mmCIF file of C-alpha atoms in Angstrom:
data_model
loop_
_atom_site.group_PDB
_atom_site.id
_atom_site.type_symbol
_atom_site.label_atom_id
_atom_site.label_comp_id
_atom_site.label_asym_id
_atom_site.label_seq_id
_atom_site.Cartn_x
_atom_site.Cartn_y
_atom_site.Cartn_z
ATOM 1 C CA UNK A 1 1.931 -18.302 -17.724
ATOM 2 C CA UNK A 2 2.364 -15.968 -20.750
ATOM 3 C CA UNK A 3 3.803 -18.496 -23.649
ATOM 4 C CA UNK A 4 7.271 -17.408 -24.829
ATOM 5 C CA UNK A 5 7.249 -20.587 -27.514
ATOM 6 C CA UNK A 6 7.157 -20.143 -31.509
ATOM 7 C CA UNK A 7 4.258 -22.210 -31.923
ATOM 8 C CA UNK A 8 1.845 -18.971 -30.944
ATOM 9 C CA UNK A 9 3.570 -16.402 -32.721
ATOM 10 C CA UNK A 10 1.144 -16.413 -35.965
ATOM 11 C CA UNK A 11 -1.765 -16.362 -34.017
ATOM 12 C CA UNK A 12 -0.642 -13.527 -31.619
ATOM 13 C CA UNK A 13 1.104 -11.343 -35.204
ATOM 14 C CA UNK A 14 -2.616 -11.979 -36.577
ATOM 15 C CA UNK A 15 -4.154 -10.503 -33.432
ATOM 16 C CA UNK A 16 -1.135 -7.721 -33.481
ATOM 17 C CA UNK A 17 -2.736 -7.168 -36.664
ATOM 18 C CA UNK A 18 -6.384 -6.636 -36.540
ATOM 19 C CA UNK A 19 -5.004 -4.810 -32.963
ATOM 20 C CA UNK A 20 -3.064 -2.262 -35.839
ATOM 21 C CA UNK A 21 -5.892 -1.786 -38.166
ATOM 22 C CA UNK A 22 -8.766 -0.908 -36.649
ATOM 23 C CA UNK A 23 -7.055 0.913 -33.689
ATOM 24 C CA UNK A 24 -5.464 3.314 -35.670
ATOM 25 C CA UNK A 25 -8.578 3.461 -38.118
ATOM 26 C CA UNK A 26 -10.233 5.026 -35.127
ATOM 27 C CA UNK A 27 -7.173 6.810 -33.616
ATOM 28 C CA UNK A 28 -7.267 4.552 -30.136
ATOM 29 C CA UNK A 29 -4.074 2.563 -30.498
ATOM 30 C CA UNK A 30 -5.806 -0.818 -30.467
ATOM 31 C CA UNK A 31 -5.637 -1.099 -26.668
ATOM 32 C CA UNK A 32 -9.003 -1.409 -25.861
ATOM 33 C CA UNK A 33 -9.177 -4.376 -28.598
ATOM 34 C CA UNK A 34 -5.471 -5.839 -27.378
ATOM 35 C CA UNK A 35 -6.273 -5.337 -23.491
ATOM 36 C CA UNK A 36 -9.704 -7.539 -23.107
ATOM 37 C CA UNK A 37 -8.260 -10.507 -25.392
ATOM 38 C CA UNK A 38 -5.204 -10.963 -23.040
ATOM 39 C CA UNK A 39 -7.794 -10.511 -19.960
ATOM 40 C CA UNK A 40 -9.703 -13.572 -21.642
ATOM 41 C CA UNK A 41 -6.406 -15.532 -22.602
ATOM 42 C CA UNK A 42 -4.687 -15.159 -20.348
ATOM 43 C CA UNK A 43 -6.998 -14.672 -17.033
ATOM 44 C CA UNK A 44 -4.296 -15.614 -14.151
ATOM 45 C CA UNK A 45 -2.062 -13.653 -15.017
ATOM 46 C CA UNK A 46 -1.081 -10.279 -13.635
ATOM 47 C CA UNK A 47 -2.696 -8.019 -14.934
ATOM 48 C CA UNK A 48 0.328 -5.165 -14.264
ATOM 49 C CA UNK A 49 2.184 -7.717 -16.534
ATOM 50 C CA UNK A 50 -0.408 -7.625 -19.682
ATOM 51 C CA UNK A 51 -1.018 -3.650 -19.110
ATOM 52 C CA UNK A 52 2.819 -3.027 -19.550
ATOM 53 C CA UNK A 53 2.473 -5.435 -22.696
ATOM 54 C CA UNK A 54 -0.309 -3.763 -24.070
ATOM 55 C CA UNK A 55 0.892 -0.807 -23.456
ATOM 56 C CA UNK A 56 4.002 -1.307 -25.217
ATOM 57 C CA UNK A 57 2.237 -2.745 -28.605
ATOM 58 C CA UNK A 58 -0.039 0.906 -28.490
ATOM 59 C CA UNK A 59 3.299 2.696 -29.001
ATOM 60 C CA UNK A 60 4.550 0.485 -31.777
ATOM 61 C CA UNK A 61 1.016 0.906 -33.191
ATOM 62 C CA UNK A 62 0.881 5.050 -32.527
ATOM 63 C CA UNK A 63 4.459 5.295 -33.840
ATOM 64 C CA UNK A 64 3.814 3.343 -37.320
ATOM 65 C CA UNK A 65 -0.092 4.452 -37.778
ATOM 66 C CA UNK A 66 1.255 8.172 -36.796
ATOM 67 C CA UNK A 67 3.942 8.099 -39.592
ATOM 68 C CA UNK A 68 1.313 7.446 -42.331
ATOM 69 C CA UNK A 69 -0.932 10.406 -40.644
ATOM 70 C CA UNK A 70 1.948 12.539 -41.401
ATOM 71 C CA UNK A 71 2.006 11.939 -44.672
ATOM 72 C CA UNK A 72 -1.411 12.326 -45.171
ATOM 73 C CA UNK A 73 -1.042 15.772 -43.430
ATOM 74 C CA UNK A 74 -4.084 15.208 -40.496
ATOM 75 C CA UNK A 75 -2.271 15.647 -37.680
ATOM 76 C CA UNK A 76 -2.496 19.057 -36.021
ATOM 77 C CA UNK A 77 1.414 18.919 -34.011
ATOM 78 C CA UNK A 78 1.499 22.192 -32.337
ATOM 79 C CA UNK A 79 -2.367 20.788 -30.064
ATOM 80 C CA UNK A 80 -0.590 17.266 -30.064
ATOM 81 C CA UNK A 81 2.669 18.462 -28.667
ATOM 82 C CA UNK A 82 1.017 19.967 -25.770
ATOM 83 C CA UNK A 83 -1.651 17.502 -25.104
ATOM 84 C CA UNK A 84 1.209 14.800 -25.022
ATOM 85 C CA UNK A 85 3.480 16.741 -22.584
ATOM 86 C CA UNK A 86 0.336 17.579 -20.204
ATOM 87 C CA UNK A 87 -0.598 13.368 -20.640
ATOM 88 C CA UNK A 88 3.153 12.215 -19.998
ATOM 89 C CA UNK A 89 3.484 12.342 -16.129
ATOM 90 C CA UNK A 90 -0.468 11.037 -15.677
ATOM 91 C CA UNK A 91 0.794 7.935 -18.137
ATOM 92 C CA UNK A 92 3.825 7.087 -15.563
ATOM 93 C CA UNK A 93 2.012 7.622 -12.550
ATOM 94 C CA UNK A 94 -0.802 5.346 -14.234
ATOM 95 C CA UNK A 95 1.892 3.226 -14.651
ATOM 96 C CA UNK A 96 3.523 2.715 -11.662
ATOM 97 C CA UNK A 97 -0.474 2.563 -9.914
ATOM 98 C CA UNK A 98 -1.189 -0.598 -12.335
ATOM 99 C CA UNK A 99 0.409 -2.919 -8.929
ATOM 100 C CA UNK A 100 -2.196 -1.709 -7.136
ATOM 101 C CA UNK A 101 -5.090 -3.121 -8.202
ATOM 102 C CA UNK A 102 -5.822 -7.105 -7.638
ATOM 103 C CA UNK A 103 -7.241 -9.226 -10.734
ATOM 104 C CA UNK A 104 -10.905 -9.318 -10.215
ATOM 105 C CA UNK A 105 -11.419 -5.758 -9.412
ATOM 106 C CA UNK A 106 -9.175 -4.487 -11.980
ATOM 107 C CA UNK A 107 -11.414 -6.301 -14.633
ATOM 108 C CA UNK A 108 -14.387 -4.918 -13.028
ATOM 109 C CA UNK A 109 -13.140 -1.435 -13.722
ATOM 110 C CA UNK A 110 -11.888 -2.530 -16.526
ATOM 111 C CA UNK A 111 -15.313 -3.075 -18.074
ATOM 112 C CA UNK A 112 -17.602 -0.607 -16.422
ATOM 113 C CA UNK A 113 -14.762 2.651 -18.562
ATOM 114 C CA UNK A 114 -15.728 0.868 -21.457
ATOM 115 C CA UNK A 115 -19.203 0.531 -21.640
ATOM 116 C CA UNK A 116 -19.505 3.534 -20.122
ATOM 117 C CA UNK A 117 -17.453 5.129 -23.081
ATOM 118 C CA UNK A 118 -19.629 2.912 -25.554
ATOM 119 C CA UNK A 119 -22.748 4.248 -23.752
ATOM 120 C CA UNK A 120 -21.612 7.658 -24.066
ATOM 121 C CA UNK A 121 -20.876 7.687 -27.737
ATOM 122 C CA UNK A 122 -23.932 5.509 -29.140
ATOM 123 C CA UNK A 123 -26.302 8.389 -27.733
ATOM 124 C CA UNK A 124 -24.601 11.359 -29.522
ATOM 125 C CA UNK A 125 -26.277 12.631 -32.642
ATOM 126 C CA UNK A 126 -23.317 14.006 -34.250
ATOM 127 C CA UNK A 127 -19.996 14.981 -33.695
ATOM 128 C CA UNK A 128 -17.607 18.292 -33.935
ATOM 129 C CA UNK A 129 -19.871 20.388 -31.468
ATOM 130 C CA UNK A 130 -18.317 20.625 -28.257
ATOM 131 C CA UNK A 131 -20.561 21.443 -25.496
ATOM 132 C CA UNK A 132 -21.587 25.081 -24.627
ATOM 133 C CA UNK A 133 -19.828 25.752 -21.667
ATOM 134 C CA UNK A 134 -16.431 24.993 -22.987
ATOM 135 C CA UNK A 135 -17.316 27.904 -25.852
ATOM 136 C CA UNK A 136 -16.961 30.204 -23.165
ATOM 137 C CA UNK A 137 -13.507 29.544 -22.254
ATOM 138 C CA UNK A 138 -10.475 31.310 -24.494
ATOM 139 C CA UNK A 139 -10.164 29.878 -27.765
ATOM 140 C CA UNK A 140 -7.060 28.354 -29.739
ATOM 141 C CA UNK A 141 -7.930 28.369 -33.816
ATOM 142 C CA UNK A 142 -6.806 25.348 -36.107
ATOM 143 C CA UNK A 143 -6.837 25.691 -39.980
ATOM 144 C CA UNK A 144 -5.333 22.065 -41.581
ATOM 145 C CA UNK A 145 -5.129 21.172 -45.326
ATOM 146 C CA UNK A 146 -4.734 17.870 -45.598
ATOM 147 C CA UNK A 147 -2.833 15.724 -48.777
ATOM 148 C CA UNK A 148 -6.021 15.174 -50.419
ATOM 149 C CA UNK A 149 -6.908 18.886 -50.142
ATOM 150 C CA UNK A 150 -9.273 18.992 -47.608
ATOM 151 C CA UNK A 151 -9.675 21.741 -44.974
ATOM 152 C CA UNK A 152 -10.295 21.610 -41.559
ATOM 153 C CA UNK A 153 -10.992 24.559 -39.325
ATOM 154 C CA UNK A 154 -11.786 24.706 -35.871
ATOM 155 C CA UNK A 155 -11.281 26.110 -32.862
ATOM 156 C CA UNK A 156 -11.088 24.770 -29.002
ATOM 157 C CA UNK A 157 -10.301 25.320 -25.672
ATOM 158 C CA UNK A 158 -6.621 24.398 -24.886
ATOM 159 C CA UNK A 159 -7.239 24.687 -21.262
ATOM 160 C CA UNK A 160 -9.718 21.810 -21.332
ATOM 161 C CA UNK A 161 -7.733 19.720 -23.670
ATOM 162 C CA UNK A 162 -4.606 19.922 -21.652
ATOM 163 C CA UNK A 163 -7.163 18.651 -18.333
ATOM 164 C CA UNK A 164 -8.254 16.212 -20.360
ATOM 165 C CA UNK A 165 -5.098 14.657 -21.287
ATOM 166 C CA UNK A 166 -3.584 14.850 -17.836
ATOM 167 C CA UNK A 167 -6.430 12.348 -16.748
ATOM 168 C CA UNK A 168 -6.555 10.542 -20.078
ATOM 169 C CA UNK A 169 -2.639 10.278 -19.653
ATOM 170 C CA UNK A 170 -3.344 8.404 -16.110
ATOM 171 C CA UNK A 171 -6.276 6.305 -16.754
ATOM 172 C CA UNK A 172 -5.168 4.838 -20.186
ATOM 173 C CA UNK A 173 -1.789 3.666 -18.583
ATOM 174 C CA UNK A 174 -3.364 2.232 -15.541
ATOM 175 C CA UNK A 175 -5.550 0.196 -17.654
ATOM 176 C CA UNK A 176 -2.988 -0.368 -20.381
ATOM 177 C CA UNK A 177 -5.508 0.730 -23.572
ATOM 178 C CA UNK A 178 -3.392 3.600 -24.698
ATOM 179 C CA UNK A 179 -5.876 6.471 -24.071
ATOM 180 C CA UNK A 180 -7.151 7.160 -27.552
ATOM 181 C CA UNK A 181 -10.387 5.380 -26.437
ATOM 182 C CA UNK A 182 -10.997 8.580 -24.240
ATOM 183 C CA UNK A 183 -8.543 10.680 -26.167
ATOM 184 C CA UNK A 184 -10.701 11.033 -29.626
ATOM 185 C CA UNK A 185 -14.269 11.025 -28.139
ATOM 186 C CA UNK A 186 -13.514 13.761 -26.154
ATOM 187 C CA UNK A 187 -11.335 15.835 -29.263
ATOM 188 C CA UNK A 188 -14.695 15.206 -31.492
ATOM 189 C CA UNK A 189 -17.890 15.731 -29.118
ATOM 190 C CA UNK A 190 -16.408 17.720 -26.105
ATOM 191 C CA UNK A 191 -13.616 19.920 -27.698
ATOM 192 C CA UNK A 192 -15.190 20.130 -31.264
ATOM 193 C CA UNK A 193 -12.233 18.624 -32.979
ATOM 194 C CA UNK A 194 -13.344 17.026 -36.965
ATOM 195 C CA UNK A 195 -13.164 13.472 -36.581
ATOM 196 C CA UNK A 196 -9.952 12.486 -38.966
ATOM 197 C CA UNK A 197 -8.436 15.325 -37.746
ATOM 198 C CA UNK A 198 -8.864 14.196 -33.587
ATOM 199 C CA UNK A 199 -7.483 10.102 -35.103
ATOM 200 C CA UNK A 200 -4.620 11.301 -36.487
ATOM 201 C CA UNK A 201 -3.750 13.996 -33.448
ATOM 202 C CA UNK A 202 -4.743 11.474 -31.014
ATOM 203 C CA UNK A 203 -2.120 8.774 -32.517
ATOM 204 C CA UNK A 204 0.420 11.307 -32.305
ATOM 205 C CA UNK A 205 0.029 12.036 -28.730
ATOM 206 C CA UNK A 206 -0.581 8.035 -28.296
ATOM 207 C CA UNK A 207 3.012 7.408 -29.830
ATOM 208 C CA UNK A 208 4.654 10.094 -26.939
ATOM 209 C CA UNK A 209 2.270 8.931 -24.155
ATOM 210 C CA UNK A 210 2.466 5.238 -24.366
ATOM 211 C CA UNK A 211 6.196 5.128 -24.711
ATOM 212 C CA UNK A 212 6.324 7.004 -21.212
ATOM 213 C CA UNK A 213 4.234 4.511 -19.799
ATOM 214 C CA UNK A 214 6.336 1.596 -21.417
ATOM 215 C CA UNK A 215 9.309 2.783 -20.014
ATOM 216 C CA UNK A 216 8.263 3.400 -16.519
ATOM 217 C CA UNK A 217 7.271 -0.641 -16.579
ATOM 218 C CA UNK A 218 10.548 -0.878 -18.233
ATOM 219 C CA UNK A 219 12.178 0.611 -15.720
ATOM 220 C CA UNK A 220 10.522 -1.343 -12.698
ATOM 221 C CA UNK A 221 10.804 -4.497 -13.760
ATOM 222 C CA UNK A 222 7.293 -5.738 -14.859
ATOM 223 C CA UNK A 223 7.707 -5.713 -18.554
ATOM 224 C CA UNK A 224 10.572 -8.219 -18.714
ATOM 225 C CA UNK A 225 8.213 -11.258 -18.796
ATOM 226 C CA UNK A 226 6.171 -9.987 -21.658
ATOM 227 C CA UNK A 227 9.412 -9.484 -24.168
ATOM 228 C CA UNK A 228 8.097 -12.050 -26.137
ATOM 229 C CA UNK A 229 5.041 -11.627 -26.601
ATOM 230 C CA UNK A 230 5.330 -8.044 -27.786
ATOM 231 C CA UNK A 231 7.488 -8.889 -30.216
ATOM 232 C CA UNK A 232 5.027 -11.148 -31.790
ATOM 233 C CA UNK A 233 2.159 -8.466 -31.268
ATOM 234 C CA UNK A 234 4.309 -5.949 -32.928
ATOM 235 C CA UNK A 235 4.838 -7.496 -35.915
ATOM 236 C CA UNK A 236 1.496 -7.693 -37.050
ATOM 237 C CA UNK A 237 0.652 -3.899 -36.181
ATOM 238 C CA UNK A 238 2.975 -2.181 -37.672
ATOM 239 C CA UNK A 239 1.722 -3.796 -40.883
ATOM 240 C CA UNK A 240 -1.681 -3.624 -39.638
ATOM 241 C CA UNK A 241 -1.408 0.146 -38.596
ATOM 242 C CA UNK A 242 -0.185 1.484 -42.081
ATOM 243 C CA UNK A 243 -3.647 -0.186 -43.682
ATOM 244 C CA UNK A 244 -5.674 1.502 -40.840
ATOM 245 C CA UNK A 245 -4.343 4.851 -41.718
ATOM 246 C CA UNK A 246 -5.339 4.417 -45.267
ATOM 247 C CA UNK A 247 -8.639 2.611 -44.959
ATOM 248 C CA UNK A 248 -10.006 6.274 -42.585
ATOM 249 C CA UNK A 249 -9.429 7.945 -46.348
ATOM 250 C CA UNK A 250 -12.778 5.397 -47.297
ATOM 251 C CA UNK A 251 -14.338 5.391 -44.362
ATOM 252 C CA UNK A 252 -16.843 8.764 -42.745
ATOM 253 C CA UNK A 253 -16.166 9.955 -39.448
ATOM 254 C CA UNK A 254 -19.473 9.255 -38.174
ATOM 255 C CA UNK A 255 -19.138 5.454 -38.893
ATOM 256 C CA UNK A 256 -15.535 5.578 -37.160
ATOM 257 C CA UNK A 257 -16.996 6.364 -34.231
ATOM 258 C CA UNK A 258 -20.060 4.483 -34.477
ATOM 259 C CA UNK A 259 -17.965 1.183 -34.991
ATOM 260 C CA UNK A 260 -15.590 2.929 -31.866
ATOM 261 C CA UNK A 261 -18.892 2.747 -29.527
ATOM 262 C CA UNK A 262 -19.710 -1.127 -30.671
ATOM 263 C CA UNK A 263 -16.554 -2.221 -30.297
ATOM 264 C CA UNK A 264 -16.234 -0.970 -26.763
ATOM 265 C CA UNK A 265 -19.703 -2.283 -25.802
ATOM 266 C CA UNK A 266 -18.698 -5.536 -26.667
ATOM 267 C CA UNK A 267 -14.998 -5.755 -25.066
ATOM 268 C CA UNK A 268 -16.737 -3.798 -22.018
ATOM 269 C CA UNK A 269 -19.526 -5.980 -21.163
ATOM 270 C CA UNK A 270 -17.571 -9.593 -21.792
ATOM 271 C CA UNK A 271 -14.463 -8.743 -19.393
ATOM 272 C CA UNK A 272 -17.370 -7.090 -17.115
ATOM 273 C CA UNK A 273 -19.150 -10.479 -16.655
ATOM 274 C CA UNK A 274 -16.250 -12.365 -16.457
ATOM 275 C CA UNK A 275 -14.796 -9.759 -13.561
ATOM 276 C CA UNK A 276 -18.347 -10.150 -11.441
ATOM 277 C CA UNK A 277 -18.539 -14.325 -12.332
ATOM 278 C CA UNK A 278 -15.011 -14.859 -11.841
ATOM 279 C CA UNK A 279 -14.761 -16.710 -7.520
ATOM 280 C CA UNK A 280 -11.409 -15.833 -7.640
#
């Protein structure tokens, strides 16, 4: 049983914490960090019951990490508007689908999206190049200045992006890791996107996205159990999400995603084994 009790809440506002920084360093919410940690905690518990709380700690993550993006000027709002209304209904469908799914299989899925993910972005050279099909589709142009002065151009097709997020919408909510896991990876290497520019977009869209799916468990019941422990998970990220968004000034886009990919490997592969070990 999820623990309700005040003796937890430090270690569960530290987790909310680390959860904040390096998911919004990245631009994935922290739901891919969040997600496998209550798998491993708590592992007889529903796991429609930790996705809603997960899910509901992304958007106080997206919300805080996406105000400090705005300041910094990196996120591009018309792209993020319309990415976030295409990803909307896929999040509550995802949502309502999470009931679905039994324990043992839902950690085998679980794992296999985020190796595969990790897979995927330890064998790309470089980022920013989307691949050359998509350059033959119409084009939509981006120029963004940032605070600091830098300038990012690009262009991409809208067409794909708004695909993408439908499915990134659905599959982030059903496994309750936010979608920026997907979300940036394929902004930098399939849509061409610069990296700080996809983090910051992506956390915007996050913010809209996950609070769809949060309300649809709201609504049906599921997320009444897990008051709680949000509340102690939320603490720590909105701290932890403000010095996120300030440590990606210091930090190359290259080793963002680099540190995405090892991350995921490692979260992947443990609730993986524990999904195919697991007699339940």
């Amino acid at each position: 049983m999820l623990p309700t009790d005040l003796a937890h809440a430090s270690s569960f506002v530290a987790l909310g914490l680390v959860t904040g920084v390096f998911g919004t360093l990245i631009g994935a919410g922290g739901g891919f960090i969040l997600m496998p940690v209550l798998l491993l905690i708590f592992p007889h518990d529903n796991p429609q019951l930790l996705t809603s709380i997960s899910l509901a700690v992304v958007f106080v993550n997206a919300a805080s990490g996406s105000e400090a993006y705005f300041i910094m000027r990196r996120v591009d709002y018309n792209t993020g508007l319309v990415f976030a209304l295409a990803a909307t209904p896929g999040a509550i469908a995802g949502a309502l689908c999470t009931s679905i799914f039994p324990r043992r299989p839902f950690d085998i899925i679980f794992g296999c999206v985020l190796v595969a993910v990790a897979l995927y972005l330890l064998l790309q050279k470089g980022g920013g190049r989307k691949i050359k099909t998509f350059q033959k589709w119409p084009q939509s142009s981006r120029r963004i200045v940032d605070a600091m002065g830098n300038v990012y151009e690009y262009n991409f097709p809208m067409s794909i992006g708004v695909a993408l997020s439908v499915l990134v919408g659905f599959f982030s909510s059903l496994l309750g890791i936010g979608g920026g896991i997907i979300h940036v990876p394929a902004m930098v290497y399939l849509l061409g996107f610069p990296t700080h520019v996809a983090t910051a977009t992506s956390h915007f869209v996050l913010a809209i996205m996950a609070l769809a799916g949060t309300m649809t468990h709201i609504a049906t019941g599921v997320f009444a159990n897990g008051v709680h422990l949000t509340i102690y998970l939320s603490l720590g990220v909105l701290a932890g999400a403000q010095l996120g968004a300030h440590l990606s000034n210091l930090v190359k886009g290259n080793v963002i995603m680099r540190s995405l990919a090892l991350a995921l490997a490692f979260a992947g592969l443990r609730i993986l084994v524990m999904g195919i070990i697991d007699p339940q």
